[in-house]
mmCIF file of C-alpha atoms in Angstrom:
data_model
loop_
_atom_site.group_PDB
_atom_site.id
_atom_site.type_symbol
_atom_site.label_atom_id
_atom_site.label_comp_id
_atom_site.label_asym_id
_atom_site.label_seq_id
_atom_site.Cartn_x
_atom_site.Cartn_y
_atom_site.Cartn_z
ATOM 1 C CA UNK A 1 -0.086 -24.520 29.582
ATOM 2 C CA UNK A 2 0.040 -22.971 26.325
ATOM 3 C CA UNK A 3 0.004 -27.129 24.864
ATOM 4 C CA UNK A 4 -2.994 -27.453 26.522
ATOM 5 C CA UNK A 5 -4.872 -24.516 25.201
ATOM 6 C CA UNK A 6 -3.916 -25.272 21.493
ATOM 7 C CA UNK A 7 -4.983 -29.056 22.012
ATOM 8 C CA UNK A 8 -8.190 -28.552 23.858
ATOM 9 C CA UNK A 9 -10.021 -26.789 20.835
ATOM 10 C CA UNK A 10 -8.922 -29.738 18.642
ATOM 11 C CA UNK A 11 -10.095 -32.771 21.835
ATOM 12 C CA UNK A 12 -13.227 -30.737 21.766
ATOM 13 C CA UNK A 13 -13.929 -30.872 17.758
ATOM 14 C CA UNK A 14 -12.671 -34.575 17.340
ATOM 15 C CA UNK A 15 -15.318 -35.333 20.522
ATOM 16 C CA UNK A 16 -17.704 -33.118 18.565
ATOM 17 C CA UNK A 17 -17.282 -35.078 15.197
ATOM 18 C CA UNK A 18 -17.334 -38.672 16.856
ATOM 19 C CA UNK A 19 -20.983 -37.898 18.604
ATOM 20 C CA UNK A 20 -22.031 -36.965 15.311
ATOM 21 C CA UNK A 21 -21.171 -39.989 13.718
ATOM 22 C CA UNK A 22 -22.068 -42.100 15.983
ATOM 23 C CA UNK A 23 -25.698 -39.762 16.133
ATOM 24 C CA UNK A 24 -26.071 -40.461 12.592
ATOM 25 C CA UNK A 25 -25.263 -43.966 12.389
ATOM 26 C CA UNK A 26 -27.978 -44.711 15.140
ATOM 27 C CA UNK A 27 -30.498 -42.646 12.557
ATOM 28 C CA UNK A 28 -29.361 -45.131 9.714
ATOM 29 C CA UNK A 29 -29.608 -47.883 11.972
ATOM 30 C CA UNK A 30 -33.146 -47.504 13.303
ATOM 31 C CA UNK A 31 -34.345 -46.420 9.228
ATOM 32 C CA UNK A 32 -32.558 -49.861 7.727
ATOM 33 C CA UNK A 33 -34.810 -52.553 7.229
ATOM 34 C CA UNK A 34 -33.630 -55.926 8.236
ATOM 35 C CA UNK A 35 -32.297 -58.422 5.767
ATOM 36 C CA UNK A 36 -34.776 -60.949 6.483
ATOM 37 C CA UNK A 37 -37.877 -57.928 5.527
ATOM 38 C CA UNK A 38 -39.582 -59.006 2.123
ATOM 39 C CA UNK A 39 -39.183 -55.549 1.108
ATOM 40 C CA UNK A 40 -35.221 -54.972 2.212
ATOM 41 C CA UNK A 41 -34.944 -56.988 -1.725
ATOM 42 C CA UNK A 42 -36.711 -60.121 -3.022
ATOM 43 C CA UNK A 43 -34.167 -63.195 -2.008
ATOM 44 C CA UNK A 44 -35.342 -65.591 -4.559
ATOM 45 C CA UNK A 45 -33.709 -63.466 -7.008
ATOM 46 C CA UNK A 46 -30.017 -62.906 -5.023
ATOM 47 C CA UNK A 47 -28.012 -65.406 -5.103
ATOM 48 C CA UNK A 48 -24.876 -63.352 -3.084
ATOM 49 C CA UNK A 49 -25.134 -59.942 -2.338
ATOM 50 C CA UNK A 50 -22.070 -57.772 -2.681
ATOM 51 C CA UNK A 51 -21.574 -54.850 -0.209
ATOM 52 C CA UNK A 52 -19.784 -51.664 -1.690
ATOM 53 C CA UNK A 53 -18.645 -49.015 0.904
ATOM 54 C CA UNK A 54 -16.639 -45.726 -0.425
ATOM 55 C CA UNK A 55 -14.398 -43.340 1.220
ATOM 56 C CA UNK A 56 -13.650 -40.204 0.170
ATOM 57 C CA UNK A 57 -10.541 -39.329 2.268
ATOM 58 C CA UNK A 58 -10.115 -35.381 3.268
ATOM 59 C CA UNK A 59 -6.934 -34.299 1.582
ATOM 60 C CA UNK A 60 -8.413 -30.940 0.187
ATOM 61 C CA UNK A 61 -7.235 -30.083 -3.356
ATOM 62 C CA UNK A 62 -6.798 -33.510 -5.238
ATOM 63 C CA UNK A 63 -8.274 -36.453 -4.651
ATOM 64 C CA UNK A 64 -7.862 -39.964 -2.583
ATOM 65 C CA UNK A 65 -10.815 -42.289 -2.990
ATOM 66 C CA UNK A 66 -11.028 -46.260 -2.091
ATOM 67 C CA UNK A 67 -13.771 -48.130 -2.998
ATOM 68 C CA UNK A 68 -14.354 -52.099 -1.045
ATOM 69 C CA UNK A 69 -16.730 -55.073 -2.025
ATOM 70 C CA UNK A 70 -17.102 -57.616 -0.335
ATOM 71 C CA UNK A 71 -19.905 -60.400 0.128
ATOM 72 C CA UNK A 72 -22.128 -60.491 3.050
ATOM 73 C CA UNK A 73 -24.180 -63.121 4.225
ATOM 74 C CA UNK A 74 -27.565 -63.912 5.938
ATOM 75 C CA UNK A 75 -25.744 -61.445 9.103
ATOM 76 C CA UNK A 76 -24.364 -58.313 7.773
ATOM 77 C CA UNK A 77 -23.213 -57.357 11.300
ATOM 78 C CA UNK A 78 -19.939 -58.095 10.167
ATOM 79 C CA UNK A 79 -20.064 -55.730 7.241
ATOM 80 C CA UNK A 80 -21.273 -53.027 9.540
ATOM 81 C CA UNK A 81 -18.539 -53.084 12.166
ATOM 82 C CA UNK A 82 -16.556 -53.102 8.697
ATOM 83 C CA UNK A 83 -17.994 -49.982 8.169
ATOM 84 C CA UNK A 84 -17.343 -48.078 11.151
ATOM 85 C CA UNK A 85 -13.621 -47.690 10.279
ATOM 86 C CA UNK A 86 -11.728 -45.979 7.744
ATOM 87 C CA UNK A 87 -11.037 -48.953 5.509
ATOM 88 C CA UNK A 88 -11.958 -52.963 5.742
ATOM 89 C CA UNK A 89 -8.502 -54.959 5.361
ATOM 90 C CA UNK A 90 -11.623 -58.338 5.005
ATOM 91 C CA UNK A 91 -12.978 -56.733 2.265
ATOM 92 C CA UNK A 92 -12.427 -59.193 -0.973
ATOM 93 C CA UNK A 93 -12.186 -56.657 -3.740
ATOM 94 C CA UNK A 94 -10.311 -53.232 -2.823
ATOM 95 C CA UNK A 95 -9.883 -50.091 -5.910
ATOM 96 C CA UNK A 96 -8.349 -46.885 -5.338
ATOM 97 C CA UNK A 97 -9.214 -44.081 -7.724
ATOM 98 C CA UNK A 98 -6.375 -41.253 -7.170
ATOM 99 C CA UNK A 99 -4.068 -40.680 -4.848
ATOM 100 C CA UNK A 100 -2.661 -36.964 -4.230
ATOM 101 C CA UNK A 101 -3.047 -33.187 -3.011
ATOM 102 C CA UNK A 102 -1.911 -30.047 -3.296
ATOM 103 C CA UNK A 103 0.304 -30.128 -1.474
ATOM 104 C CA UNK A 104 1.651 -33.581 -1.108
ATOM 105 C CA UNK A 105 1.693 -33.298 2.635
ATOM 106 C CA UNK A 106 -2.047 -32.985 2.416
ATOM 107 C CA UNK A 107 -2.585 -36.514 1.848
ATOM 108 C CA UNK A 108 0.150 -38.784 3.387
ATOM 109 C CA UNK A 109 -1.467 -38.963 6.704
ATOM 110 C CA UNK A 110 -4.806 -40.339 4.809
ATOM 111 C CA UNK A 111 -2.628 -42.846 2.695
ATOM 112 C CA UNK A 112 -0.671 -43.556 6.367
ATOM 113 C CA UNK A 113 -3.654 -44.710 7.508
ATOM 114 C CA UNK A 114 -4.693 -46.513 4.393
ATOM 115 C CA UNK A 115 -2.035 -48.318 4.440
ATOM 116 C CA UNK A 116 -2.133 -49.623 8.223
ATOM 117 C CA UNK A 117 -5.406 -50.796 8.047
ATOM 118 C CA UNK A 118 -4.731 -52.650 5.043
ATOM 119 C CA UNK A 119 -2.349 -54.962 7.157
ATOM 120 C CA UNK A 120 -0.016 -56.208 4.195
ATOM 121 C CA UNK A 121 -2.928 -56.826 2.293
ATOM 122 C CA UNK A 122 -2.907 -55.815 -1.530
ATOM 123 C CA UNK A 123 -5.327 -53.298 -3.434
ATOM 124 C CA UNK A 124 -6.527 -54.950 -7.061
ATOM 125 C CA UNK A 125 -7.159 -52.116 -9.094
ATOM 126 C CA UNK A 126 -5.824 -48.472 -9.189
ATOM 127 C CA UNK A 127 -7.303 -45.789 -11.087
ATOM 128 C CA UNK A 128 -5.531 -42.420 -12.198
ATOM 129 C CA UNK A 129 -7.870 -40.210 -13.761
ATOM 130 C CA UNK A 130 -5.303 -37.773 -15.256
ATOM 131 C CA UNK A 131 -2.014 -36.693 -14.478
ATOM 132 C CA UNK A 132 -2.039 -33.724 -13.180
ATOM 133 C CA UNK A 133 0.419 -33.585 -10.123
ATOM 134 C CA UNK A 134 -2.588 -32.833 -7.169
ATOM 135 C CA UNK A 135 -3.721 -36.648 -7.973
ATOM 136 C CA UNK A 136 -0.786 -38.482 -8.424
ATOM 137 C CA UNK A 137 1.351 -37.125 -5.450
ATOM 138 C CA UNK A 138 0.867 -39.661 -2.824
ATOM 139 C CA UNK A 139 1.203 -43.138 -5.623
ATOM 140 C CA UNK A 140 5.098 -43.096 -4.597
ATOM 141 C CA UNK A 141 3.915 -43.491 -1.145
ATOM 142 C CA UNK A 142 0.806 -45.670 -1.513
ATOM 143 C CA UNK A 143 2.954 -48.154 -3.492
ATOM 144 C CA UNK A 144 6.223 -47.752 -1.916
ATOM 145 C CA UNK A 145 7.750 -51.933 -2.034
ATOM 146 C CA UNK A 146 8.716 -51.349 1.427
ATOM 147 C CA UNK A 147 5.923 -49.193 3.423
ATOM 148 C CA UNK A 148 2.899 -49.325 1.452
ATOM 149 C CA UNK A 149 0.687 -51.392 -0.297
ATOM 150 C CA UNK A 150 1.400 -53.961 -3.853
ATOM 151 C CA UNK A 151 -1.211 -53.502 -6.410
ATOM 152 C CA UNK A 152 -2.610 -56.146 -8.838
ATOM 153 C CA UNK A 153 -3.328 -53.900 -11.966
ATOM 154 C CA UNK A 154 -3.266 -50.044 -12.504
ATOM 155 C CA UNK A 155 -5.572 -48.298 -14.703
ATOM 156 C CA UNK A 156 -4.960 -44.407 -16.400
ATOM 157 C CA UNK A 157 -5.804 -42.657 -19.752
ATOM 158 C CA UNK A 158 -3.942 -42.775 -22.651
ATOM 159 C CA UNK A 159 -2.240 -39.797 -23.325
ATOM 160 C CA UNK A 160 0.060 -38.935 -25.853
ATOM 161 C CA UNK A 161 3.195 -36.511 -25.828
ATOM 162 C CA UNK A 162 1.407 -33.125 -25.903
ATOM 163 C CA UNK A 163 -1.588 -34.426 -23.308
ATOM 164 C CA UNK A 164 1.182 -35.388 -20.794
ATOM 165 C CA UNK A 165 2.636 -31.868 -21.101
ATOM 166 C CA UNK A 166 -0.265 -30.003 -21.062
ATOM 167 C CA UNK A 167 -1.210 -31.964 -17.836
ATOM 168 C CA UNK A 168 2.295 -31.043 -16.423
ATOM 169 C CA UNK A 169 1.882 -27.171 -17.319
ATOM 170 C CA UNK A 170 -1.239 -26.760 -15.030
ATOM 171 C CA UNK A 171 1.359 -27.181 -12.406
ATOM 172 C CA UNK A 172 3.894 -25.180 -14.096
ATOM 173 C CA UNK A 173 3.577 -21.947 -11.685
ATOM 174 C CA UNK A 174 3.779 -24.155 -8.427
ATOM 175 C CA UNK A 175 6.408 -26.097 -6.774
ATOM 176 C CA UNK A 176 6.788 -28.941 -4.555
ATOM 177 C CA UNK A 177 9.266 -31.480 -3.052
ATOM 178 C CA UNK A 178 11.729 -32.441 -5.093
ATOM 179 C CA UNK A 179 10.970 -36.425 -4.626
ATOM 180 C CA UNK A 180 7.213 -35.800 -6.080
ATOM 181 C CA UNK A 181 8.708 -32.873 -8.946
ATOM 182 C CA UNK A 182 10.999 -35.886 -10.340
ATOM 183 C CA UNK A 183 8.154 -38.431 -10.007
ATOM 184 C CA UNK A 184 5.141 -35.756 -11.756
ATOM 185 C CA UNK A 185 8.165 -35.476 -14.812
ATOM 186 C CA UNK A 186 8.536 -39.478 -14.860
ATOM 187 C CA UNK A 187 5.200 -39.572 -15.327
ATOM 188 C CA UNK A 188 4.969 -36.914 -18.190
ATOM 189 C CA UNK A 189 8.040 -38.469 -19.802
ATOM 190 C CA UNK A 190 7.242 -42.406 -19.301
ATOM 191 C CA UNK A 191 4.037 -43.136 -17.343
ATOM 192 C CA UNK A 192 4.436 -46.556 -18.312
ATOM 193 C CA UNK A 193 7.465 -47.303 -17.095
ATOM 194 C CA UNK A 194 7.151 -45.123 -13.831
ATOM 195 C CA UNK A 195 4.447 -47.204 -12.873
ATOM 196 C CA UNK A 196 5.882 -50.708 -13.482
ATOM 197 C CA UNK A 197 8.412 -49.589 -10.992
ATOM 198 C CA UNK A 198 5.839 -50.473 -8.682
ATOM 199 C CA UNK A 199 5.612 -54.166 -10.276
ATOM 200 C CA UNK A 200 2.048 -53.997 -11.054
ATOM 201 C CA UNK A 201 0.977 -57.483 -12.419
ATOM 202 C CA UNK A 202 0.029 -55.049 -15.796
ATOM 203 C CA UNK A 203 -0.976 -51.386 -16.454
ATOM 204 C CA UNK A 204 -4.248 -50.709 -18.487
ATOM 205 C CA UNK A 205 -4.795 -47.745 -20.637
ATOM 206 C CA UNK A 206 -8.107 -46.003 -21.624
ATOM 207 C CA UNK A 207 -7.780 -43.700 -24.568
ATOM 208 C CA UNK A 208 -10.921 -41.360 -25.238
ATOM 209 C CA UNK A 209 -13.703 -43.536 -27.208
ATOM 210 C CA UNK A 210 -13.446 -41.758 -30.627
ATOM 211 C CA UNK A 211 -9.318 -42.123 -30.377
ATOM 212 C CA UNK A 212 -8.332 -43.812 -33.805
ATOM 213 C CA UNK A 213 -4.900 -43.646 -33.624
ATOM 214 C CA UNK A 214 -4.366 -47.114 -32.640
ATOM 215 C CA UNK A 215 -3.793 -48.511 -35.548
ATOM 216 C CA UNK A 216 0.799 -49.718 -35.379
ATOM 217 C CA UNK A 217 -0.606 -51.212 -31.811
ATOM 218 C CA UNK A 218 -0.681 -55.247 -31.606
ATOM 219 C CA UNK A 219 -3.669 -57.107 -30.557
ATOM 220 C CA UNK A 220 -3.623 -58.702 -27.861
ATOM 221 C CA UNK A 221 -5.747 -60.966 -25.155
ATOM 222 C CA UNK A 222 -7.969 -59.150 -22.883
ATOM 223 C CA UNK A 223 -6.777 -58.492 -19.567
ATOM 224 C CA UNK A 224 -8.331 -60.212 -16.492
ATOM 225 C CA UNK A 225 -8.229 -60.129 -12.566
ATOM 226 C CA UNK A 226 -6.579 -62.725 -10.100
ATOM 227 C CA UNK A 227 -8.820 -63.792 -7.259
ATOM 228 C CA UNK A 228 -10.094 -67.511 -6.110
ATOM 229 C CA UNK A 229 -13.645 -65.730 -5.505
ATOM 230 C CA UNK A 230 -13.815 -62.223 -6.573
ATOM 231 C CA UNK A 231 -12.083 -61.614 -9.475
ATOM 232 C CA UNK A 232 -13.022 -59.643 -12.951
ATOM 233 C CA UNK A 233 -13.261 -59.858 -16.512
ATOM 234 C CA UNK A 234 -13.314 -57.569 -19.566
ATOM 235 C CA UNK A 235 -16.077 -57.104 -21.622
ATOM 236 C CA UNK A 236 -17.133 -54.914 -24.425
ATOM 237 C CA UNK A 237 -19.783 -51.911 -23.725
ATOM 238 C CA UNK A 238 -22.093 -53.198 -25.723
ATOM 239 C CA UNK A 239 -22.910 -56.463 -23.864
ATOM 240 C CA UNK A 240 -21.523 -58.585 -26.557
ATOM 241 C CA UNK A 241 -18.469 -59.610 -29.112
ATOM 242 C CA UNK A 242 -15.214 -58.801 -27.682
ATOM 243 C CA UNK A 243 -13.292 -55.575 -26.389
ATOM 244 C CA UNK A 244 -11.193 -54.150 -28.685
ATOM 245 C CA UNK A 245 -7.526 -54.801 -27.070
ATOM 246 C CA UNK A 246 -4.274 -53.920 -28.223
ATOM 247 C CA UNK A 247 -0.633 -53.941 -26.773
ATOM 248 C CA UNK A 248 1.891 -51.173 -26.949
ATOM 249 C CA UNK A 249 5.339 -50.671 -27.360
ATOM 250 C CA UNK A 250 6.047 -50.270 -23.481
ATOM 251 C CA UNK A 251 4.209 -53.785 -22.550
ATOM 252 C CA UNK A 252 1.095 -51.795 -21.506
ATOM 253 C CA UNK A 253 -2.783 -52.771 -22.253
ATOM 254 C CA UNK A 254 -4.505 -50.561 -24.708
ATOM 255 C CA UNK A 255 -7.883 -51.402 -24.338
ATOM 256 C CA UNK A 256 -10.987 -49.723 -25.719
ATOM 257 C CA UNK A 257 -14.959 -49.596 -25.583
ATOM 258 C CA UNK A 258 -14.603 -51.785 -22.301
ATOM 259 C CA UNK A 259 -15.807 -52.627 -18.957
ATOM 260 C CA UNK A 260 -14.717 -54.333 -15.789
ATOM 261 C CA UNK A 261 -17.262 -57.143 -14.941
ATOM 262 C CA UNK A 262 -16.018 -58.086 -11.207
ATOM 263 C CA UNK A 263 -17.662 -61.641 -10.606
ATOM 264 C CA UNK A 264 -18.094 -63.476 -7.058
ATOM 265 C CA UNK A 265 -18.316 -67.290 -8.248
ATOM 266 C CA UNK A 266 -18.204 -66.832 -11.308
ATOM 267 C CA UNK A 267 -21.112 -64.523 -11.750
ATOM 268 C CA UNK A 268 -21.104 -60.972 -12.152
ATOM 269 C CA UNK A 269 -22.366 -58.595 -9.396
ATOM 270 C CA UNK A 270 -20.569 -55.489 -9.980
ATOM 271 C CA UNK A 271 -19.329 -53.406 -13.239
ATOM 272 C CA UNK A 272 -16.306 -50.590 -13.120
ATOM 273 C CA UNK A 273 -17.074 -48.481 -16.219
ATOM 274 C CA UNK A 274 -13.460 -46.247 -17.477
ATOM 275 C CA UNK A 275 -14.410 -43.356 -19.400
ATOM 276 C CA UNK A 276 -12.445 -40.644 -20.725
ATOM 277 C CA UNK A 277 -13.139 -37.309 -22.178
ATOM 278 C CA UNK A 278 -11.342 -36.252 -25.685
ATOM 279 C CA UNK A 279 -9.392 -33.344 -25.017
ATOM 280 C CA UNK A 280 -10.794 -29.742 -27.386
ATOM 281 C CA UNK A 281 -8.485 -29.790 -30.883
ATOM 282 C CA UNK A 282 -8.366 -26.513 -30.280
ATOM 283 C CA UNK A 283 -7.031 -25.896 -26.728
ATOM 284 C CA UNK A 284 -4.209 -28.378 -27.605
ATOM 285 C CA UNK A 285 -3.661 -26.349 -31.190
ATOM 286 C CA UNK A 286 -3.603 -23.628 -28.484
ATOM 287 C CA UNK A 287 -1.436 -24.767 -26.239
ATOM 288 C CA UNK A 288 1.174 -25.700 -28.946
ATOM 289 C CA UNK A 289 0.738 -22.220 -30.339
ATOM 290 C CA UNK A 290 1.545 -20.731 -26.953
ATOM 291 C CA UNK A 291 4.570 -22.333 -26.154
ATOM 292 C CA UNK A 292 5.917 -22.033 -29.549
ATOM 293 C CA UNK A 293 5.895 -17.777 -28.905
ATOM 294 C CA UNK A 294 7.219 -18.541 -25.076
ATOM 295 C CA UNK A 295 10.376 -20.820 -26.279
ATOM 296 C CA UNK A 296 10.806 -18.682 -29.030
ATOM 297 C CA UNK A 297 10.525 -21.688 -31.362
ATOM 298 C CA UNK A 298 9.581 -21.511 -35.085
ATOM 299 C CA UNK A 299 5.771 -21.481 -35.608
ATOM 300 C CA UNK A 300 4.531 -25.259 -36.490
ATOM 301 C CA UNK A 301 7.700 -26.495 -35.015
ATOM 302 C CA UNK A 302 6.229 -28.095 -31.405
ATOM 303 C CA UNK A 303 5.679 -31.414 -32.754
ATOM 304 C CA UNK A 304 8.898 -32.007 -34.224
ATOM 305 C CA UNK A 305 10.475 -29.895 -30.971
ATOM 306 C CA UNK A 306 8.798 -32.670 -29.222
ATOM 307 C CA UNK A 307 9.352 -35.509 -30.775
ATOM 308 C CA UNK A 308 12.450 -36.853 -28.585
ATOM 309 C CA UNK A 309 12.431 -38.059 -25.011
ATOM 310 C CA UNK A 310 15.260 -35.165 -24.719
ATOM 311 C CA UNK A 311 13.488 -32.145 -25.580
ATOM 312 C CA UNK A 312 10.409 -33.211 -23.648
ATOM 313 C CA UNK A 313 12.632 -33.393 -20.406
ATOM 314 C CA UNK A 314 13.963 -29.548 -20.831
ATOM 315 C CA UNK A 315 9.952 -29.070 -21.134
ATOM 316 C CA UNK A 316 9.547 -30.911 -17.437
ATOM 317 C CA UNK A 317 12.682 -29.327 -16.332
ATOM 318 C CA UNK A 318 12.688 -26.117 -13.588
ATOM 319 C CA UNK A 319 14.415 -23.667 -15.975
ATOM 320 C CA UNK A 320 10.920 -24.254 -18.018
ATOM 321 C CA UNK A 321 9.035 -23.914 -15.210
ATOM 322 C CA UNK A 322 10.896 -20.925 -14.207
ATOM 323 C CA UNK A 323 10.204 -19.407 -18.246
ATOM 324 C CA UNK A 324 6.480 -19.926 -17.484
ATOM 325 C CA UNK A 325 6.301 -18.089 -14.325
ATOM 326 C CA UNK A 326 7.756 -15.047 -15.983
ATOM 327 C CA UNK A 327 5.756 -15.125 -19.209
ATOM 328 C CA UNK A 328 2.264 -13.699 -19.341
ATOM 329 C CA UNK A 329 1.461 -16.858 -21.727
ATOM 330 C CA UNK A 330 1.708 -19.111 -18.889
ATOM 331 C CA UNK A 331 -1.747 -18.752 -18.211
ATOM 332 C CA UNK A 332 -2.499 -19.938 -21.756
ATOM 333 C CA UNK A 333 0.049 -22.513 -21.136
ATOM 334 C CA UNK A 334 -2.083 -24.051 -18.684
ATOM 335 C CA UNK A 335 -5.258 -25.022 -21.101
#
């Protein structure tokens, strides 16, 4: 009896939040114009239109967002039914842009799902917009060889040493399992090489526009996407010339002042825009400042305190973590 108390409540909302749904979709339904209405677009200047339907999954603090094109025809029934579940395993051109909560459990049912409906079926692009750990927790799972999903090409800023710390020191006064604490210090230490555990086909990263310290990276060709009919290209921001691409010392894709042109036939339809923000000179002169007085290192000293793989794993390390929680400074820590 007392299983059927606790479960009714929950048959009762889930009944509640299906004849909603279904309410509104009937209100979008009878508001949609038809496809063949001279005013739904003018057809003598589409030669393919692309459908784009977004989910924003519900994994509370963090983020898990897929994003699907595909091309729909003179019917878009199919498209619709497409829509009415969670994801569309037919859709041609799949990105996911984060993939994590706080805490991890939060989101593996939503990447579970993901997952099943994609059938085998790989995602092309995935998008990490920083590293701090509520958006990066469920990527293990996600791309795991044996239960998840393989992705094509995976796209995140480019951070130096004292970024990736900094991102790892917002989650300094928390802890989690110990599977996702190793994989959040990989990532600080190497994101590079964490990811192409995965086998990615190649990892892209976006450094902030007015980053000029490129300048010991090697050019290199621009990267591209695989597909027989939906595939992309890179080109520059300004419509013209060529983006300015470079290769670094871990095999990765620096590439700068560029966009993703996704084509269908060779023409392009859609455009996937990276951006990222510079972080403030002065909270990372901050933070540095911060954790000098907290380690009791010499002032001016975090850079070459920092300098080796080594003595930025005792910074990822739980004895560090631990140091944080005890210091008032943590909360500076955490810029």
């Amino acid at each position: 009896m007392a299983i059927i108390v606790e479960e009714r409540p929950k048959h009762e909302a889930r009944l509640h939040a299906r004849n909603a749904r279904e309410a509104a979709w009937k209100r979008l339904e009878r508001s949609r114009l038809p496809m063949s209405h001279p005013r739904a677009w003018r057809r003598s200047d589409v030669t393919a239109a692309i459908g784009h339907r977004r989910t924003q999954f519900a994994v509370g603090q963090g983020g898990f967002h897929v994003g699907e094109l595909q091309p729909l025809g003179d019917d878009p029934s199919d498209w619709q039914c497409a829509m009415r579940a969670n994801t569309n395993p037919a859709a041609d051109f799949t990105y996911v842009y984060d993939c994590g909560s706080e805490p991890a459990s939060l989101v593996r049912n939503s990447v579970r799902s993901f997952v099943r409906a994609r059938a085998g079926k790989p995602i092309q692009m995935l998008f990490l917009s920083h590293l701090d750990r509520d958006h990066i927790t469920g990527v293990p799972q996600l791309l795991d060889k044996r239960a998840g999903v393989a992705v094509d090409t995976i796209v995140l800023p480019y951070l130096d040493e004292l970024d990736r710390i900094i991102a790892f020191s917002r989650s300094a006064d928390t802890e989690g399992e110990a599977s996702i604490e190793r994989f959040h210090a990989d990532m600080v230490l190497d994101p590079v090489a964490t990811l192409n555990q995965f086998e990615p086909r190649q990892v892209i990263l976006i450094p902030a526009t007015d980053d000029e310290g490129l300048a010991g990276l090697l050019p290199t060709d621009p990267p591209f996407g695989r597909g027989d009919d939906f595939g992309w290209t890179t080109e520059a921001l300004s419509g013209g010339g060529s983006p300015d691409v470079h290769s670094d010392a871990a095999g990765a894709i620096v590439l700068r002042r560029a966009e993703f042109a996704l084509s269908l036939r060779g023409e392009c339809h859609w455009r996937l825009r990276p951006y990222v923000r510079r972080a403030r000179e002065e909270d990372r002169q901050a933070f540095m400042t911060a954790t000098e007085l907290l380690l009791g290192w010499p002032r001016g000293s975090f850079r070459d305190k920092t300098s080796s793989t080594e003595q930025r794993r005792v910074l990822v390390t739980r004895d560090c973590r631990s140091a944080c929680k005890k210091d008032p400074l943590s909360g500076v820590i955490g810029v």
